[in-house]
Amino acid sequence: MKESSGNWHISLAHGSGGKLTHDLIKNHFSTEFKNPILSALADSAVLNLNGTRLAFTTDSHVIKPLFYPGGDIGKLAVYGTVNDLAVVGAKPLYISCAYVVEEGFDGESLDRITRSLAEAARTAGVIVVTGDTKVVEHGKGDGIFINTSGIGICNYTLPQDIEIGDKILINGTIGDHEIAIISARGELGLNLKLESDCAPLADLISHVLTTSGKIKFMRDPTRGGLATTLNEIVEERDFGVIIDEGTIPVREEVKGVCSLLGFDPLYLANEGKVVIIVGREDASKVLDVMRVHPLGMGSQIIGEIIESPEGRVCLKTEIGGTRIVDMPVGTQLPRIC
Ligand code: MG
């Protein structure tokens, strides 16, 4: 429901990707922008232009710190956007790059970010074709924010109808990105060797799509993590999901930090992971193909689509119980992407 008082304010949790972000979009943005393309709430809009299916997406990057093990804001700004194109079955082609820089930001860091962004674009096979630069007064920004938009051509039609018994796959360990960011902030005195999983997924995804015609749905579990992505899949649908804790890949370092801080790995952000729903009959074939790809060596089948409870995500725990995994309300950590 829309806040009735007219007197409401944005909190950091509105940017978490969890329930408050969803409520904000649903109650304040979708109501004003209402159209069938936006209503799909997919990672990219898919536009039919004279018979060509064009994927179009945009993403702003506000990560803190700007440089972290395994990446930096420039690399993230490319991969975050190309992955949103890839998961709707598109081949990423062109991106834009808009900087909002704070007065006084050091030129060497700006050059380093730009070089990294350019290298990431080459790696991902996209070209930066347009951009913008704005500067705000000292103290009115936080170094640099980067917005990228991307377009690509869809060669595959997604999603197909999700059915009971379909399998859920992921291409490796969850939580690496968010824990690497926490560690890089240095506030907790953690001294981890962990790197962010920040990576472009289009090549892995194209192998998956040519292996099986039964790929029903894909999404990159970024902010809000695996739990949020799975909740988005089942939201207002007549099926649920069950995942098996014992099969979900989590690094020991990530588990350790989670138990220390009271975090749940299921809610941690990833920047190089994709959740794939595939027809049961093709699941092991797809898994085999994923596991020979450099970005899929840790792939696992982690669960399946179930009849009930409808609209809910259930977790079979390692100690033999079952619990509901809700959409997160707030945020474990702001500004992780
Ligand atoms: Mg996404």
Short mmCIF file of C-alpha atoms and ligand atoms in Angstrom, two decimals:
data_model
loop_
_atom_site.label_atom_id
_atom_site.label_comp_id
_atom_site.label_asym_id
_atom_site.label_seq_id
_atom_site.Cartn_x
_atom_site.Cartn_y
_atom_site.Cartn_z
CA MET A 1 0.00 0.00 0.00
CA LYS A 2 1.11 3.51 -0.78
CA GLU A 3 2.04 5.44 2.35
CA SER A 4 -1.05 7.52 3.07
CA SER A 5 0.48 10.38 5.06
CA GLY A 6 2.40 11.77 2.09
CA ASN A 7 5.23 12.19 4.55
CA TRP A 8 7.69 9.43 3.88
CA HIS A 9 11.40 9.25 3.37
CA ILE A 10 13.88 7.03 1.61
CA SER A 11 15.96 4.75 3.81
CA LEU A 12 19.06 2.80 2.84
CA ALA A 13 16.90 -0.33 2.85
CA HIS A 14 14.93 1.08 -0.13
CA GLY A 15 18.11 0.42 -2.10
CA SER A 16 18.69 -3.09 -0.76
CA GLY A 17 16.93 -4.95 -3.56
CA GLY A 18 14.70 -6.62 -0.95
CA LYS A 19 11.12 -6.06 0.13
CA LEU A 20 11.34 -2.28 0.57
CA THR A 21 12.83 -1.87 -2.93
CA HIS A 22 10.03 -4.02 -4.33
CA ASP A 23 7.38 -2.03 -2.47
CA LEU A 24 8.88 1.24 -3.69
CA ILE A 25 8.82 0.08 -7.31
CA LYS A 26 5.35 -1.45 -7.04
CA ASN A 27 3.62 1.35 -5.12
CA HIS A 28 5.40 4.48 -6.33
CA PHE A 29 7.09 3.84 -9.69
CA SER A 30 5.11 1.15 -11.54
CA THR A 31 1.87 2.98 -10.80
CA GLU A 32 3.16 6.08 -12.63
CA PHE A 33 5.09 4.39 -15.45
CA LYS A 34 2.59 1.55 -15.95
CA ASN A 35 3.14 -0.37 -19.21
CA PRO A 36 3.28 -4.06 -20.11
CA ILE A 37 7.04 -4.09 -20.81
CA LEU A 38 7.95 -2.62 -17.42
CA SER A 39 5.37 -4.78 -15.65
CA ALA A 40 7.36 -7.88 -16.53
CA LEU A 41 9.92 -6.62 -13.94
CA ALA A 42 12.64 -8.57 -15.72
CA ASP A 43 16.39 -7.86 -15.52
CA SER A 44 16.12 -6.24 -18.96
CA ALA A 45 13.19 -4.88 -20.93
CA VAL A 46 12.66 -6.92 -24.09
CA LEU A 47 11.52 -4.69 -26.97
CA ASN A 48 10.14 -5.89 -30.27
CA LEU A 49 11.46 -3.52 -32.95
CA ASN A 50 10.44 -4.47 -36.48
CA GLY A 51 10.82 -8.15 -35.68
CA THR A 52 14.11 -7.80 -33.81
CA ARG A 53 13.95 -8.53 -30.10
CA LEU A 54 16.13 -5.98 -28.36
CA ALA A 55 17.06 -6.24 -24.67
CA PHE A 56 17.58 -2.93 -22.85
CA THR A 57 18.69 -2.39 -19.24
CA THR A 58 20.22 0.20 -16.94
CA ASP A 59 22.02 0.08 -13.61
CA SER A 60 23.66 2.61 -11.27
CA HIS A 61 26.72 1.64 -9.27
CA VAL A 62 27.43 3.23 -5.89
CA ILE A 63 29.73 0.62 -4.38
CA LYS A 64 31.95 1.44 -1.42
CA PRO A 65 34.94 1.03 -1.51
CA LEU A 66 35.65 1.81 -5.17
CA PHE A 67 38.46 -0.77 -5.33
CA TYR A 68 38.18 -4.21 -3.73
CA PRO A 69 39.71 -7.67 -4.16
CA GLY A 70 38.52 -9.09 -7.46
CA GLY A 71 37.27 -5.82 -8.93
CA ASP A 72 36.42 -2.15 -8.79
CA ILE A 73 33.48 0.09 -9.63
CA GLY A 74 34.45 0.23 -13.34
CA LYS A 75 34.48 -3.52 -13.84
CA LEU A 76 31.29 -3.88 -11.80
CA ALA A 77 29.53 -1.22 -13.88
CA VAL A 78 30.12 -3.27 -17.03
CA TYR A 79 29.47 -6.76 -15.70
CA GLY A 80 26.40 -5.75 -13.68
CA THR A 81 24.77 -4.44 -16.84
CA VAL A 82 25.85 -7.11 -19.34
CA ASN A 83 24.68 -9.83 -16.95
CA ASP A 84 21.21 -8.30 -16.83
CA LEU A 85 21.15 -8.57 -20.64
CA ALA A 86 22.50 -12.13 -20.66
CA VAL A 87 19.92 -13.51 -18.24
CA VAL A 88 17.04 -12.58 -20.55
CA GLY A 89 18.76 -14.58 -23.30
CA ALA A 90 20.39 -11.61 -25.04
CA LYS A 91 23.85 -11.18 -26.50
CA PRO A 92 25.17 -7.91 -24.99
CA LEU A 93 26.36 -5.48 -27.70
CA TYR A 94 26.59 -1.84 -26.64
CA ILE A 95 26.72 0.04 -23.34
CA SER A 96 26.65 3.64 -22.17
CA CYS A 97 28.74 4.98 -19.35
CA ALA A 98 27.76 7.99 -17.21
CA TYR A 99 29.99 9.27 -14.42
CA VAL A 100 28.87 11.42 -11.51
CA VAL A 101 32.18 12.55 -10.00
CA GLU A 102 32.78 14.53 -6.83
CA GLU A 103 34.89 17.67 -7.01
CA GLY A 104 38.41 16.87 -5.78
CA PHE A 105 38.32 13.19 -6.78
CA ASP A 106 41.84 12.21 -7.70
CA GLY A 107 42.58 11.89 -11.40
CA GLU A 108 44.71 8.78 -11.02
CA SER A 109 41.81 6.85 -9.50
CA LEU A 110 39.51 8.10 -12.24
CA ASP A 111 41.96 6.87 -14.91
CA ARG A 112 42.32 3.54 -13.15
CA ILE A 113 38.54 3.08 -13.04
CA THR A 114 38.20 4.08 -16.69
CA ARG A 115 40.93 1.63 -17.78
CA SER A 116 39.26 -1.14 -15.79
CA LEU A 117 35.86 -0.32 -17.26
CA ALA A 118 37.31 -0.37 -20.80
CA GLU A 119 39.05 -3.69 -20.19
CA ALA A 120 35.87 -5.22 -18.75
CA ALA A 121 33.95 -4.04 -21.83
CA ARG A 122 36.50 -5.76 -24.10
CA THR A 123 36.28 -8.95 -22.02
CA ALA A 124 32.48 -8.90 -22.17
CA GLY A 125 32.50 -8.17 -25.91
CA VAL A 126 30.61 -4.88 -25.63
CA ILE A 127 31.46 -1.40 -26.91
CA VAL A 128 31.01 1.82 -24.92
CA VAL A 129 29.20 3.96 -27.48
CA THR A 130 27.88 6.90 -25.49
CA GLY A 131 28.44 8.53 -22.14
CA ASP A 132 28.09 11.51 -19.86
CA THR A 133 30.17 13.25 -17.19
CA LYS A 134 28.77 15.33 -14.35
CA VAL A 135 30.68 16.83 -11.42
CA VAL A 136 29.10 17.68 -8.06
CA GLU A 137 30.61 19.88 -5.34
CA HIS A 138 33.02 18.47 -2.80
CA GLY A 139 31.07 16.74 -0.06
CA LYS A 140 27.97 16.28 -2.23
CA GLY A 141 28.96 12.91 -3.64
CA ASP A 142 31.15 10.06 -2.52
CA GLY A 143 34.01 9.93 -5.02
CA ILE A 144 32.27 8.55 -8.04
CA PHE A 145 28.97 6.91 -9.03
CA ILE A 146 28.63 5.21 -12.41
CA ASN A 147 25.50 4.48 -14.41
CA THR A 148 25.64 2.11 -17.34
CA SER A 149 22.87 1.13 -19.74
CA GLY A 150 23.15 -1.73 -22.17
CA ILE A 151 21.47 -3.14 -25.22
CA GLY A 152 21.68 -6.56 -26.78
CA ILE A 153 19.90 -8.81 -29.23
CA CYS A 154 17.73 -11.65 -27.91
CA ASN A 155 18.32 -14.84 -29.83
CA TYR A 156 16.33 -16.94 -27.38
CA THR A 157 12.83 -16.66 -26.03
CA LEU A 158 12.58 -16.68 -22.24
CA PRO A 159 10.88 -17.45 -19.99
CA GLN A 160 8.93 -20.59 -20.77
CA ASP A 161 6.31 -21.87 -18.36
CA ILE A 162 7.85 -23.04 -15.12
CA GLU A 163 6.51 -26.47 -14.11
CA ILE A 164 6.47 -28.59 -10.97
CA GLY A 165 9.64 -30.70 -10.84
CA ASP A 166 11.82 -28.22 -12.80
CA LYS A 167 15.32 -28.07 -11.35
CA ILE A 168 17.15 -25.02 -9.97
CA LEU A 169 20.84 -24.65 -10.74
CA ILE A 170 23.52 -22.17 -9.71
CA ASN A 171 27.02 -21.82 -11.19
CA GLY A 172 29.01 -21.76 -7.94
CA THR A 173 29.55 -20.37 -4.45
CA ILE A 174 27.22 -17.70 -3.07
CA GLY A 175 28.13 -14.60 -1.07
CA ASP A 176 31.70 -14.08 -2.29
CA HIS A 177 31.05 -10.55 -3.56
CA GLU A 178 29.39 -9.15 -0.45
CA ILE A 179 31.86 -10.73 1.97
CA ALA A 180 34.80 -9.45 -0.14
CA ILE A 181 33.29 -5.94 0.10
CA ILE A 182 32.80 -6.21 3.86
CA SER A 183 36.39 -7.35 4.20
CA ALA A 184 37.68 -4.55 1.92
CA ARG A 185 35.95 -1.90 4.04
CA GLY A 186 38.35 -2.88 6.79
CA GLU A 187 35.92 -1.84 9.53
CA LEU A 188 35.73 -5.30 11.04
CA GLY A 189 39.40 -6.13 10.98
CA LEU A 190 38.78 -9.14 8.77
CA ASN A 191 41.81 -10.28 6.86
CA LEU A 192 40.36 -12.54 4.19
CA LYS A 193 41.92 -13.74 0.96
CA LEU A 194 38.46 -13.77 -0.60
CA GLU A 195 37.81 -12.07 -3.96
CA SER A 196 34.54 -10.82 -5.41
CA ASP A 197 33.05 -13.18 -8.00
CA CYS A 198 32.44 -10.19 -10.37
CA ALA A 199 32.35 -11.75 -13.87
CA PRO A 200 30.52 -11.55 -17.21
CA LEU A 201 28.06 -14.43 -17.59
CA ALA A 202 26.98 -14.21 -21.24
CA ASP A 203 29.38 -16.88 -22.52
CA LEU A 204 28.39 -19.41 -19.85
CA ILE A 205 24.72 -18.63 -20.48
CA SER A 206 25.06 -19.04 -24.26
CA HIS A 207 26.50 -22.55 -23.70
CA VAL A 208 23.56 -23.35 -21.42
CA LEU A 209 21.01 -22.06 -23.95
CA THR A 210 22.47 -24.09 -26.81
CA THR A 211 22.52 -27.23 -24.64
CA SER A 212 18.86 -27.23 -23.68
CA GLY A 213 15.62 -25.91 -25.12
CA LYS A 214 14.11 -26.32 -21.65
CA ILE A 215 15.64 -23.30 -19.93
CA LYS A 216 12.64 -21.68 -18.24
CA PHE A 217 14.12 -18.72 -16.39
CA MET A 218 17.44 -17.13 -15.45
CA ARG A 219 18.39 -14.33 -13.05
CA ASP A 220 21.63 -13.06 -11.53
CA PRO A 221 21.23 -13.11 -7.74
CA THR A 222 22.87 -9.74 -7.01
CA ARG A 223 21.57 -7.48 -4.18
CA GLY A 224 19.42 -9.48 -1.79
CA GLY A 225 21.12 -12.70 -2.87
CA LEU A 226 19.77 -16.10 -3.77
CA ALA A 227 16.87 -15.82 -1.30
CA THR A 228 15.55 -12.65 -2.95
CA THR A 229 15.86 -14.05 -6.48
CA LEU A 230 13.97 -17.23 -5.53
CA ASN A 231 11.25 -15.20 -3.80
CA GLU A 232 10.88 -13.08 -6.94
CA ILE A 233 10.44 -16.26 -9.00
CA VAL A 234 7.61 -17.63 -6.84
CA GLU A 235 5.93 -14.31 -5.97
CA GLU A 236 2.20 -14.48 -6.76
CA ARG A 237 2.71 -17.78 -8.62
CA ASP A 238 0.90 -21.09 -8.07
CA PHE A 239 4.06 -22.98 -7.20
CA GLY A 240 6.84 -22.83 -4.65
CA VAL A 241 10.52 -23.65 -4.46
CA ILE A 242 12.49 -25.99 -2.24
CA ILE A 243 16.24 -25.68 -1.96
CA ASP A 244 18.58 -28.06 -0.19
CA GLU A 245 21.07 -26.31 2.10
CA GLY A 246 23.56 -29.15 1.77
CA THR A 247 23.88 -28.64 -1.99
CA ILE A 248 24.25 -24.83 -1.99
CA PRO A 249 27.93 -23.98 -2.50
CA VAL A 250 29.29 -21.61 0.18
CA ARG A 251 32.98 -21.03 0.88
CA GLU A 252 34.22 -21.76 4.39
CA GLU A 253 35.43 -18.12 4.75
CA VAL A 254 31.94 -16.88 3.84
CA LYS A 255 30.30 -19.25 6.30
CA GLY A 256 32.75 -18.09 8.97
CA VAL A 257 32.04 -14.38 8.48
CA CYS A 258 28.30 -15.07 8.38
CA SER A 259 28.33 -16.85 11.71
CA LEU A 260 30.49 -14.07 13.16
CA LEU A 261 28.18 -11.27 11.99
CA GLY A 262 24.86 -13.09 12.12
CA PHE A 263 24.43 -12.90 8.33
CA ASP A 264 22.71 -15.50 6.21
CA PRO A 265 24.63 -16.47 3.03
CA LEU A 266 21.31 -16.81 1.19
CA TYR A 267 20.90 -13.02 1.36
CA LEU A 268 24.44 -12.07 0.33
CA ALA A 269 25.05 -10.29 -2.97
CA ASN A 270 26.77 -12.01 -5.90
CA GLU A 271 28.13 -10.43 -9.08
CA GLY A 272 29.09 -13.50 -11.12
CA LYS A 273 26.33 -15.96 -10.39
CA VAL A 274 23.25 -17.04 -12.28
CA VAL A 275 20.24 -19.00 -11.07
CA ILE A 276 18.83 -21.20 -13.83
CA ILE A 277 15.51 -23.05 -13.90
CA VAL A 278 15.54 -25.96 -16.31
CA GLY A 279 13.16 -28.81 -17.15
CA ARG A 280 13.97 -31.82 -14.97
CA GLU A 281 14.88 -34.01 -17.98
CA ASP A 282 17.67 -31.63 -19.07
CA ALA A 283 19.09 -30.71 -15.65
CA SER A 284 22.07 -33.06 -15.55
CA LYS A 285 22.98 -32.29 -19.17
CA VAL A 286 22.98 -28.56 -18.40
CA LEU A 287 24.93 -29.11 -15.18
CA ASP A 288 27.65 -31.01 -17.10
CA VAL A 289 28.01 -28.17 -19.60
CA MET A 290 28.16 -25.55 -16.84
CA ARG A 291 30.84 -27.46 -14.94
CA VAL A 292 33.31 -27.44 -17.83
CA HIS A 293 33.03 -23.64 -18.17
CA PRO A 294 35.57 -21.58 -16.16
CA LEU A 295 32.70 -19.67 -14.52
CA GLY A 296 30.69 -22.79 -13.75
CA MET A 297 33.09 -25.26 -12.23
CA GLY A 298 31.28 -25.12 -8.88
CA SER A 299 27.81 -25.55 -10.40
CA GLN A 300 25.19 -27.47 -8.46
CA ILE A 301 21.56 -28.47 -8.68
CA ILE A 302 20.27 -26.80 -5.50
CA GLY A 303 16.55 -27.43 -5.55
CA GLU A 304 13.33 -27.71 -7.51
CA ILE A 305 9.92 -26.27 -8.18
CA ILE A 306 7.22 -27.70 -5.91
CA GLU A 307 3.43 -27.59 -5.86
CA SER A 308 3.05 -26.21 -2.34
CA PRO A 309 3.34 -24.03 -0.38
CA GLU A 310 2.52 -21.73 -3.29
CA GLY A 311 4.53 -18.55 -3.54
CA ARG A 312 7.01 -19.59 -0.87
CA VAL A 313 10.67 -20.55 -0.78
CA CYS A 314 11.46 -23.50 1.51
CA LEU A 315 14.90 -24.54 2.69
CA LYS A 316 15.71 -28.10 3.65
CA THR A 317 18.33 -27.51 6.33
CA GLU A 318 21.46 -29.56 6.84
CA ILE A 319 20.16 -30.77 10.18
CA GLY A 320 17.04 -32.20 8.57
CA GLY A 321 14.41 -29.53 9.16
CA THR A 322 12.54 -27.30 6.72
CA ARG A 323 12.05 -23.55 7.04
CA ILE A 324 10.56 -20.75 4.98
CA VAL A 325 13.06 -18.30 3.46
CA ASP A 326 11.41 -14.89 3.14
CA MET A 327 12.28 -11.89 1.04
CA PRO A 328 14.58 -9.71 3.17
CA VAL A 329 12.92 -6.56 4.53
CA GLY A 330 16.00 -4.49 5.18
CA THR A 331 19.58 -4.75 4.13
CA GLN A 332 22.52 -6.62 5.62
CA LEU A 333 24.87 -4.01 4.20
CA PRO A 334 24.22 -0.92 2.04
CA ARG A 335 26.16 0.06 -1.09
CA ILE A 336 27.53 -3.33 -2.08
CA CYS A 337 27.00 -2.75 -5.81
MG MG B 1 19.78 -8.78 -12.44
#
